[in-house]
Amino acid sequence: MKFFIDTANLDDIKKAYKFGILSGVTTNPSLVAKEGVKFEDRIEEIAQVVTEVESVSAEVPPDALTAEEMIQAAEDLIKINGGDEKITIKLPMSLAGLEATRYLSQKGIKTNVTLIFTVNQALLAARAGATYVSPFLGRLDDISEDGVLLVEKIAKLFQIHNLDAQIIAASVRHPDHVTRVALAGAHIATIPYSLIEKLIQHPLTDQGMEKFASDWKK
Ligand code: E4P
């Protein structure tokens, strides 16, 4: 399983990129709003920092409701950073979103269908030609459903039917989510920087290093 970072914070992206574990970045309007910056400017800055990744998701504005409006927005977004090929158009799971996904994928533009909460939604997005589908597992857990089980079912379905879309496990909240979606067959987990730090930590690692450091002095 690959890792994307789920943030629009440039410092967090720079820190995580240095670790050599990043294959991409996902953003959304809420994450960019937190930073108080212009959406297109931040996507461009991100694309310039993470030069060696496969994807930087840029979501069409939520007020683009028709396929035509989404395609128009996507055509502007793909010009960012001189037409950077890693810019991936993030589209909502809706009929208009599917129509735009089909159009953009036929043009060879990467797409990420977001806000997926059922296997059927993932199947439709994959059939429309999505490069990535993003099931939001944490938000399902929040309403007492099983987000990891959804990822597992989508992975099984894509395998049975030889569908190429990659599953981005999104809305990932804690280390156990990461382990479980990796075992469930997610191709990618998109996670905040705080979670990357949590994945690194273990008290026995810290204790072991302290012991080695004190013994070294002897
Ligand atoms: C993914 O692309 C989304 O930006 C994200 O994972 C949503 O997570 P949240 O439920 O924590 O907002």
PDB file of C-alpha atoms and ligand atoms in Angstrom:
ATOM      1  CA  MET A   1       0.000   0.000   0.000  1.00  0.00           C
ATOM      2  CA  LYS A   2       1.213   3.464  -0.921  1.00  0.00           C
ATOM      3  CA  PHE A   3       0.833   6.622   1.171  1.00  0.00           C
ATOM      4  CA  PHE A   4      -0.627   9.955   0.120  1.00  0.00           C
ATOM      5  CA  ILE A   5      -0.749  12.865   2.557  1.00  0.00           C
ATOM      6  CA  ASP A   6      -4.176  14.383   3.162  1.00  0.00           C
ATOM      7  CA  THR A   7      -3.547  18.068   3.759  1.00  0.00           C
ATOM      8  CA  ALA A   8      -3.115  21.464   2.143  1.00  0.00           C
ATOM      9  CA  ASN A   9      -0.506  22.506   4.714  1.00  0.00           C
ATOM     10  CA  LEU A  10       2.740  23.085   2.867  1.00  0.00           C
ATOM     11  CA  ASP A  11       5.009  22.590   5.900  1.00  0.00           C
ATOM     12  CA  ASP A  12       3.457  19.201   6.647  1.00  0.00           C
ATOM     13  CA  ILE A  13       3.807  18.187   2.994  1.00  0.00           C
ATOM     14  CA  LYS A  14       7.473  19.257   2.941  1.00  0.00           C
ATOM     15  CA  LYS A  15       8.226  17.324   6.152  1.00  0.00           C
ATOM     16  CA  ALA A  16       6.490  14.146   4.954  1.00  0.00           C
ATOM     17  CA  TYR A  17       8.057  14.339   1.500  1.00  0.00           C
ATOM     18  CA  LYS A  18      11.530  14.258   3.080  1.00  0.00           C
ATOM     19  CA  PHE A  19      10.777  10.847   4.645  1.00  0.00           C
ATOM     20  CA  GLY A  20      10.539   9.339   1.157  1.00  0.00           C
ATOM     21  CA  ILE A  21       7.224   7.644   1.830  1.00  0.00           C
ATOM     22  CA  LEU A  22       4.902   9.865  -0.167  1.00  0.00           C
ATOM     23  CA  SER A  23       3.352   8.835  -3.472  1.00  0.00           C
ATOM     24  CA  GLY A  24       0.831  11.664  -3.626  1.00  0.00           C
ATOM     25  CA  VAL A  25      -1.190  14.417  -1.980  1.00  0.00           C
ATOM     26  CA  THR A  26      -4.934  14.784  -1.538  1.00  0.00           C
ATOM     27  CA  THR A  27      -6.620  18.062  -0.727  1.00  0.00           C
ATOM     28  CA  ASN A  28     -10.224  19.140  -0.481  1.00  0.00           C
ATOM     29  CA  PRO A  29     -11.981  22.506  -0.150  1.00  0.00           C
ATOM     30  CA  SER A  30     -12.171  22.174   3.658  1.00  0.00           C
ATOM     31  CA  LEU A  31      -8.439  21.450   3.973  1.00  0.00           C
ATOM     32  CA  VAL A  32      -7.514  24.421   1.746  1.00  0.00           C
ATOM     33  CA  ALA A  33      -9.953  26.709   3.617  1.00  0.00           C
ATOM     34  CA  LYS A  34      -8.081  25.919   6.867  1.00  0.00           C
ATOM     35  CA  GLU A  35      -4.918  27.357   5.311  1.00  0.00           C
ATOM     36  CA  GLY A  36      -6.599  30.629   4.247  1.00  0.00           C
ATOM     37  CA  VAL A  37      -4.960  30.606   0.807  1.00  0.00           C
ATOM     38  CA  LYS A  38      -6.221  30.720  -2.774  1.00  0.00           C
ATOM     39  CA  PHE A  39      -7.031  27.198  -3.943  1.00  0.00           C
ATOM     40  CA  GLU A  40      -5.176  27.225  -7.293  1.00  0.00           C
ATOM     41  CA  ASP A  41      -2.109  28.908  -5.760  1.00  0.00           C
ATOM     42  CA  ARG A  42      -1.827  26.249  -3.079  1.00  0.00           C
ATOM     43  CA  ILE A  43      -2.214  23.376  -5.584  1.00  0.00           C
ATOM     44  CA  GLU A  44       0.594  24.924  -7.630  1.00  0.00           C
ATOM     45  CA  GLU A  45       2.834  25.278  -4.555  1.00  0.00           C
ATOM     46  CA  ILE A  46       2.152  21.658  -3.597  1.00  0.00           C
ATOM     47  CA  ALA A  47       2.915  20.398  -7.118  1.00  0.00           C
ATOM     48  CA  GLN A  48       6.214  22.269  -7.032  1.00  0.00           C
ATOM     49  CA  VAL A  49       7.232  20.710  -3.698  1.00  0.00           C
ATOM     50  CA  VAL A  50       6.331  17.070  -4.401  1.00  0.00           C
ATOM     51  CA  THR A  51       8.047  16.645  -7.732  1.00  0.00           C
ATOM     52  CA  GLU A  52       8.386  12.854  -7.614  1.00  0.00           C
ATOM     53  CA  VAL A  53       4.855  11.684  -6.847  1.00  0.00           C
ATOM     54  CA  GLU A  54       2.127  10.166  -9.011  1.00  0.00           C
ATOM     55  CA  SER A  55      -0.777  12.390  -7.991  1.00  0.00           C
ATOM     56  CA  VAL A  56      -1.848  15.705  -6.477  1.00  0.00           C
ATOM     57  CA  SER A  57      -5.624  15.844  -6.163  1.00  0.00           C
ATOM     58  CA  ALA A  58      -7.363  19.137  -6.881  1.00  0.00           C
ATOM     59  CA  GLU A  59     -11.104  19.110  -6.296  1.00  0.00           C
ATOM     60  CA  VAL A  60     -13.518  20.876  -8.628  1.00  0.00           C
ATOM     61  CA  PRO A  61     -15.338  23.697  -6.799  1.00  0.00           C
ATOM     62  CA  PRO A  62     -18.429  22.441  -4.927  1.00  0.00           C
ATOM     63  CA  ASP A  63     -20.542  25.001  -6.810  1.00  0.00           C
ATOM     64  CA  ALA A  64     -19.737  23.243 -10.107  1.00  0.00           C
ATOM     65  CA  LEU A  65     -22.883  21.143 -10.224  1.00  0.00           C
ATOM     66  CA  THR A  66     -23.215  20.085 -13.869  1.00  0.00           C
ATOM     67  CA  ALA A  67     -20.763  17.917 -15.794  1.00  0.00           C
ATOM     68  CA  GLU A  68     -20.028  20.896 -18.072  1.00  0.00           C
ATOM     69  CA  GLU A  69     -19.181  23.103 -15.076  1.00  0.00           C
ATOM     70  CA  MET A  70     -16.962  20.382 -13.596  1.00  0.00           C
ATOM     71  CA  ILE A  71     -15.160  19.862 -16.908  1.00  0.00           C
ATOM     72  CA  GLN A  72     -14.646  23.610 -17.281  1.00  0.00           C
ATOM     73  CA  ALA A  73     -13.159  23.780 -13.773  1.00  0.00           C
ATOM     74  CA  ALA A  74     -10.996  20.718 -14.480  1.00  0.00           C
ATOM     75  CA  GLU A  75      -9.652  22.287 -17.668  1.00  0.00           C
ATOM     76  CA  ASP A  76      -8.401  25.228 -15.609  1.00  0.00           C
ATOM     77  CA  LEU A  77      -6.982  23.005 -12.864  1.00  0.00           C
ATOM     78  CA  ILE A  78      -4.948  20.843 -15.254  1.00  0.00           C
ATOM     79  CA  LYS A  79      -3.112  23.955 -16.487  1.00  0.00           C
ATOM     80  CA  ILE A  80      -1.651  24.461 -13.002  1.00  0.00           C
ATOM     81  CA  ASN A  81       2.144  24.301 -12.788  1.00  0.00           C
ATOM     82  CA  GLY A  82       2.477  24.366 -16.572  1.00  0.00           C
ATOM     83  CA  GLY A  83       0.112  21.450 -17.177  1.00  0.00           C
ATOM     84  CA  ASP A  84       1.653  19.181 -14.553  1.00  0.00           C
ATOM     85  CA  GLU A  85       0.576  15.575 -15.307  1.00  0.00           C
ATOM     86  CA  LYS A  86       0.301  14.624 -11.661  1.00  0.00           C
ATOM     87  CA  ILE A  87      -2.633  17.017 -11.148  1.00  0.00           C
ATOM     88  CA  THR A  88      -5.584  14.706 -10.553  1.00  0.00           C
ATOM     89  CA  ILE A  89      -9.107  16.052 -10.826  1.00  0.00           C
ATOM     90  CA  LYS A  90     -11.145  15.194  -7.775  1.00  0.00           C
ATOM     91  CA  LEU A  91     -14.834  14.852  -8.588  1.00  0.00           C
ATOM     92  CA  PRO A  92     -17.861  14.198  -6.412  1.00  0.00           C
ATOM     93  CA  MET A  93     -19.780  10.937  -6.541  1.00  0.00           C
ATOM     94  CA  SER A  94     -22.841  12.087  -8.480  1.00  0.00           C
ATOM     95  CA  LEU A  95     -24.306  11.590 -11.957  1.00  0.00           C
ATOM     96  CA  ALA A  96     -22.637  14.802 -13.126  1.00  0.00           C
ATOM     97  CA  GLY A  97     -19.396  13.702 -11.432  1.00  0.00           C
ATOM     98  CA  LEU A  98     -19.504  10.375 -13.299  1.00  0.00           C
ATOM     99  CA  GLU A  99     -20.145  12.111 -16.624  1.00  0.00           C
ATOM    100  CA  ALA A 100     -17.195  14.419 -16.026  1.00  0.00           C
ATOM    101  CA  THR A 101     -15.061  11.431 -14.948  1.00  0.00           C
ATOM    102  CA  ARG A 102     -15.820   9.625 -18.199  1.00  0.00           C
ATOM    103  CA  TYR A 103     -15.021  12.718 -20.281  1.00  0.00           C
ATOM    104  CA  LEU A 104     -11.759  13.508 -18.482  1.00  0.00           C
ATOM    105  CA  SER A 105     -10.530   9.903 -18.363  1.00  0.00           C
ATOM    106  CA  GLN A 106     -11.084   9.580 -22.114  1.00  0.00           C
ATOM    107  CA  LYS A 107      -8.840  12.640 -22.499  1.00  0.00           C
ATOM    108  CA  GLY A 108      -6.141  10.893 -20.440  1.00  0.00           C
ATOM    109  CA  ILE A 109      -6.651  13.149 -17.402  1.00  0.00           C
ATOM    110  CA  LYS A 110      -6.303  11.507 -13.980  1.00  0.00           C
ATOM    111  CA  THR A 111      -9.457  11.518 -11.846  1.00  0.00           C
ATOM    112  CA  ASN A 112     -10.269  10.768  -8.216  1.00  0.00           C
ATOM    113  CA  VAL A 113     -13.939  10.156  -7.415  1.00  0.00           C
ATOM    114  CA  THR A 114     -14.478  11.257  -3.845  1.00  0.00           C
ATOM    115  CA  LEU A 115     -17.099  10.842  -1.110  1.00  0.00           C
ATOM    116  CA  ILE A 116     -17.588   7.127  -1.787  1.00  0.00           C
ATOM    117  CA  PHE A 117     -19.625   5.350   0.882  1.00  0.00           C
ATOM    118  CA  THR A 118     -20.903   2.198  -0.876  1.00  0.00           C
ATOM    119  CA  VAL A 119     -19.501  -0.583  -3.046  1.00  0.00           C
ATOM    120  CA  ASN A 120     -21.932   0.345  -5.819  1.00  0.00           C
ATOM    121  CA  GLN A 121     -20.651   3.921  -5.892  1.00  0.00           C
ATOM    122  CA  ALA A 122     -17.081   2.598  -6.223  1.00  0.00           C
ATOM    123  CA  LEU A 123     -18.141   0.246  -9.034  1.00  0.00           C
ATOM    124  CA  LEU A 124     -19.822   3.068 -10.950  1.00  0.00           C
ATOM    125  CA  ALA A 125     -16.812   5.350 -10.544  1.00  0.00           C
ATOM    126  CA  ALA A 126     -14.441   2.616 -11.740  1.00  0.00           C
ATOM    127  CA  ARG A 127     -16.646   1.854 -14.742  1.00  0.00           C
ATOM    128  CA  ALA A 128     -16.730   5.561 -15.624  1.00  0.00           C
ATOM    129  CA  GLY A 129     -12.937   5.372 -15.883  1.00  0.00           C
ATOM    130  CA  ALA A 130     -11.799   6.834 -12.556  1.00  0.00           C
ATOM    131  CA  THR A 131      -8.079   6.522 -11.886  1.00  0.00           C
ATOM    132  CA  TYR A 132      -8.776   6.536  -8.139  1.00  0.00           C
ATOM    133  CA  VAL A 133     -11.846   5.994  -5.952  1.00  0.00           C
ATOM    134  CA  SER A 134     -11.900   7.394  -2.421  1.00  0.00           C
ATOM    135  CA  PRO A 135     -13.998   5.579   0.179  1.00  0.00           C
ATOM    136  CA  PHE A 136     -14.210   7.661   3.397  1.00  0.00           C
ATOM    137  CA  LEU A 137     -13.893   5.071   6.124  1.00  0.00           C
ATOM    138  CA  GLY A 138     -13.659   7.321   9.201  1.00  0.00           C
ATOM    139  CA  ARG A 139     -16.906   9.074   8.345  1.00  0.00           C
ATOM    140  CA  LEU A 140     -18.623   5.670   8.041  1.00  0.00           C
ATOM    141  CA  ASP A 141     -17.221   4.605  11.417  1.00  0.00           C
ATOM    142  CA  ASP A 142     -18.594   7.887  12.802  1.00  0.00           C
ATOM    143  CA  ILE A 143     -22.138   6.719  11.974  1.00  0.00           C
ATOM    144  CA  SER A 144     -21.488   3.234  13.424  1.00  0.00           C
ATOM    145  CA  GLU A 145     -20.836   1.533  10.085  1.00  0.00           C
ATOM    146  CA  ASP A 146     -17.673  -0.409   9.218  1.00  0.00           C
ATOM    147  CA  GLY A 147     -15.414   1.681   6.980  1.00  0.00           C
ATOM    148  CA  VAL A 148     -12.662  -0.930   6.703  1.00  0.00           C
ATOM    149  CA  LEU A 149     -15.202  -3.545   5.604  1.00  0.00           C
ATOM    150  CA  LEU A 150     -16.253  -1.207   2.780  1.00  0.00           C
ATOM    151  CA  VAL A 151     -12.632  -0.964   1.597  1.00  0.00           C
ATOM    152  CA  GLU A 152     -12.296  -4.747   1.771  1.00  0.00           C
ATOM    153  CA  LYS A 153     -15.442  -5.279  -0.309  1.00  0.00           C
ATOM    154  CA  ILE A 154     -14.394  -2.729  -2.949  1.00  0.00           C
ATOM    155  CA  ALA A 155     -10.950  -4.362  -3.218  1.00  0.00           C
ATOM    156  CA  LYS A 156     -12.553  -7.782  -3.679  1.00  0.00           C
ATOM    157  CA  LEU A 157     -14.970  -6.492  -6.296  1.00  0.00           C
ATOM    158  CA  PHE A 158     -12.223  -4.720  -8.280  1.00  0.00           C
ATOM    159  CA  GLN A 159     -10.172  -7.921  -8.242  1.00  0.00           C
ATOM    160  CA  ILE A 160     -13.059 -10.170  -9.363  1.00  0.00           C
ATOM    161  CA  HIS A 161     -13.917  -7.842 -12.241  1.00  0.00           C
ATOM    162  CA  ASN A 162     -10.362  -6.780 -13.154  1.00  0.00           C
ATOM    163  CA  LEU A 163     -11.069  -3.095 -12.605  1.00  0.00           C
ATOM    164  CA  ASP A 164      -8.015  -0.864 -12.804  1.00  0.00           C
ATOM    165  CA  ALA A 165      -9.128   1.956 -10.492  1.00  0.00           C
ATOM    166  CA  GLN A 166      -6.944   2.310  -7.420  1.00  0.00           C
ATOM    167  CA  ILE A 167      -8.590   2.495  -4.016  1.00  0.00           C
ATOM    168  CA  ILE A 168      -7.547   5.452  -1.882  1.00  0.00           C
ATOM    169  CA  ALA A 169      -8.631   4.742   1.694  1.00  0.00           C
ATOM    170  CA  ALA A 170      -9.619   8.227   2.880  1.00  0.00           C
ATOM    171  CA  SER A 171     -10.842   9.735   6.147  1.00  0.00           C
ATOM    172  CA  VAL A 172      -8.278   7.537   7.915  1.00  0.00           C
ATOM    173  CA  ARG A 173      -8.189   8.391  11.609  1.00  0.00           C
ATOM    174  CA  HIS A 174      -5.729   6.165  13.502  1.00  0.00           C
ATOM    175  CA  PRO A 175      -2.879   3.637  13.097  1.00  0.00           C
ATOM    176  CA  ASP A 176      -5.149   0.599  13.262  1.00  0.00           C
ATOM    177  CA  HIS A 177      -7.127   1.956  10.299  1.00  0.00           C
ATOM    178  CA  VAL A 178      -3.854   2.061   8.327  1.00  0.00           C
ATOM    179  CA  THR A 179      -2.938  -1.554   9.082  1.00  0.00           C
ATOM    180  CA  ARG A 180      -6.435  -2.815   8.420  1.00  0.00           C
ATOM    181  CA  VAL A 181      -6.948  -1.028   5.091  1.00  0.00           C
ATOM    182  CA  ALA A 182      -3.538  -2.236   3.916  1.00  0.00           C
ATOM    183  CA  LEU A 183      -4.577  -5.819   4.715  1.00  0.00           C
ATOM    184  CA  ALA A 184      -8.012  -5.209   3.185  1.00  0.00           C
ATOM    185  CA  GLY A 185      -6.410  -4.408  -0.175  1.00  0.00           C
ATOM    186  CA  ALA A 186      -6.403  -0.603  -0.394  1.00  0.00           C
ATOM    187  CA  HIS A 187      -3.806   0.511  -2.936  1.00  0.00           C
ATOM    188  CA  ILE A 188      -3.268   3.801  -1.114  1.00  0.00           C
ATOM    189  CA  ALA A 189      -4.074   5.368   2.269  1.00  0.00           C
ATOM    190  CA  THR A 190      -4.292   9.130   2.378  1.00  0.00           C
ATOM    191  CA  ILE A 191      -3.473  10.315   5.874  1.00  0.00           C
ATOM    192  CA  PRO A 192      -2.790  13.542   7.770  1.00  0.00           C
ATOM    193  CA  TYR A 193       0.742  14.384   8.930  1.00  0.00           C
ATOM    194  CA  SER A 194      -0.176  13.779  12.585  1.00  0.00           C
ATOM    195  CA  LEU A 195      -1.002  10.177  11.718  1.00  0.00           C
ATOM    196  CA  ILE A 196       2.314   9.645   9.909  1.00  0.00           C
ATOM    197  CA  GLU A 197       4.044  10.618  13.184  1.00  0.00           C
ATOM    198  CA  LYS A 198       1.858   8.207  15.140  1.00  0.00           C
ATOM    199  CA  LEU A 199       2.765   5.340  12.770  1.00  0.00           C
ATOM    200  CA  ILE A 200       6.433   5.868  13.534  1.00  0.00           C
ATOM    201  CA  GLN A 201       6.060   5.798  17.312  1.00  0.00           C
ATOM    202  CA  HIS A 202       6.258   2.893  19.730  1.00  0.00           C
ATOM    203  CA  PRO A 203       7.211   3.171  23.429  1.00  0.00           C
ATOM    204  CA  LEU A 204       9.526   0.143  23.165  1.00  0.00           C
ATOM    205  CA  THR A 205      11.385   1.816  20.293  1.00  0.00           C
ATOM    206  CA  ASP A 206      11.858   4.942  22.473  1.00  0.00           C
ATOM    207  CA  GLN A 207      12.919   2.891  25.513  1.00  0.00           C
ATOM    208  CA  GLY A 208      15.314   0.829  23.400  1.00  0.00           C
ATOM    209  CA  MET A 209      16.943   3.940  21.993  1.00  0.00           C
ATOM    210  CA  GLU A 210      17.312   5.483  25.459  1.00  0.00           C
ATOM    211  CA  LYS A 211      18.949   2.280  26.726  1.00  0.00           C
ATOM    212  CA  PHE A 212      21.343   2.133  23.776  1.00  0.00           C
ATOM    213  CA  ALA A 213      22.215   5.808  24.295  1.00  0.00           C
ATOM    214  CA  SER A 214      22.974   5.313  28.025  1.00  0.00           C
ATOM    215  CA  ASP A 215      24.985   2.114  27.372  1.00  0.00           C
ATOM    216  CA  TRP A 216      26.916   3.889  24.602  1.00  0.00           C
ATOM    217  CA  LYS A 217      28.169   6.431  27.171  1.00  0.00           C
ATOM    218  CA  LYS A 218      29.543   3.568  29.289  1.00  0.00           C
TER     219      LYS A 218
HETATM  220  C1  E4P B   1      -9.760  12.535   1.190  1.00  0.00           C
HETATM  221  O1  E4P B   1      -9.483  12.769   0.041  1.00  0.00           O
HETATM  222  C2  E4P B   1     -10.377  13.512   2.104  1.00  0.00           C
HETATM  223  O2  E4P B   1      -9.729  14.738   1.945  1.00  0.00           O
HETATM  224  C3  E4P B   1     -10.252  13.154   3.568  1.00  0.00           C
HETATM  225  O3  E4P B   1      -9.609  11.927   3.786  1.00  0.00           O
HETATM  226  C4  E4P B   1     -11.474  13.401   4.371  1.00  0.00           C
HETATM  227  O4  E4P B   1     -11.228  13.049   5.707  1.00  0.00           O
HETATM  228  P1  E4P B   1     -12.108  13.551   6.935  1.00  0.00           P
HETATM  229  O5  E4P B   1     -13.289  12.666   7.058  1.00  0.00           O
HETATM  230  O6  E4P B   1     -11.174  13.411   8.113  1.00  0.00           O
HETATM  231  O7  E4P B   1     -12.487  14.982   6.644  1.00  0.00           O
END
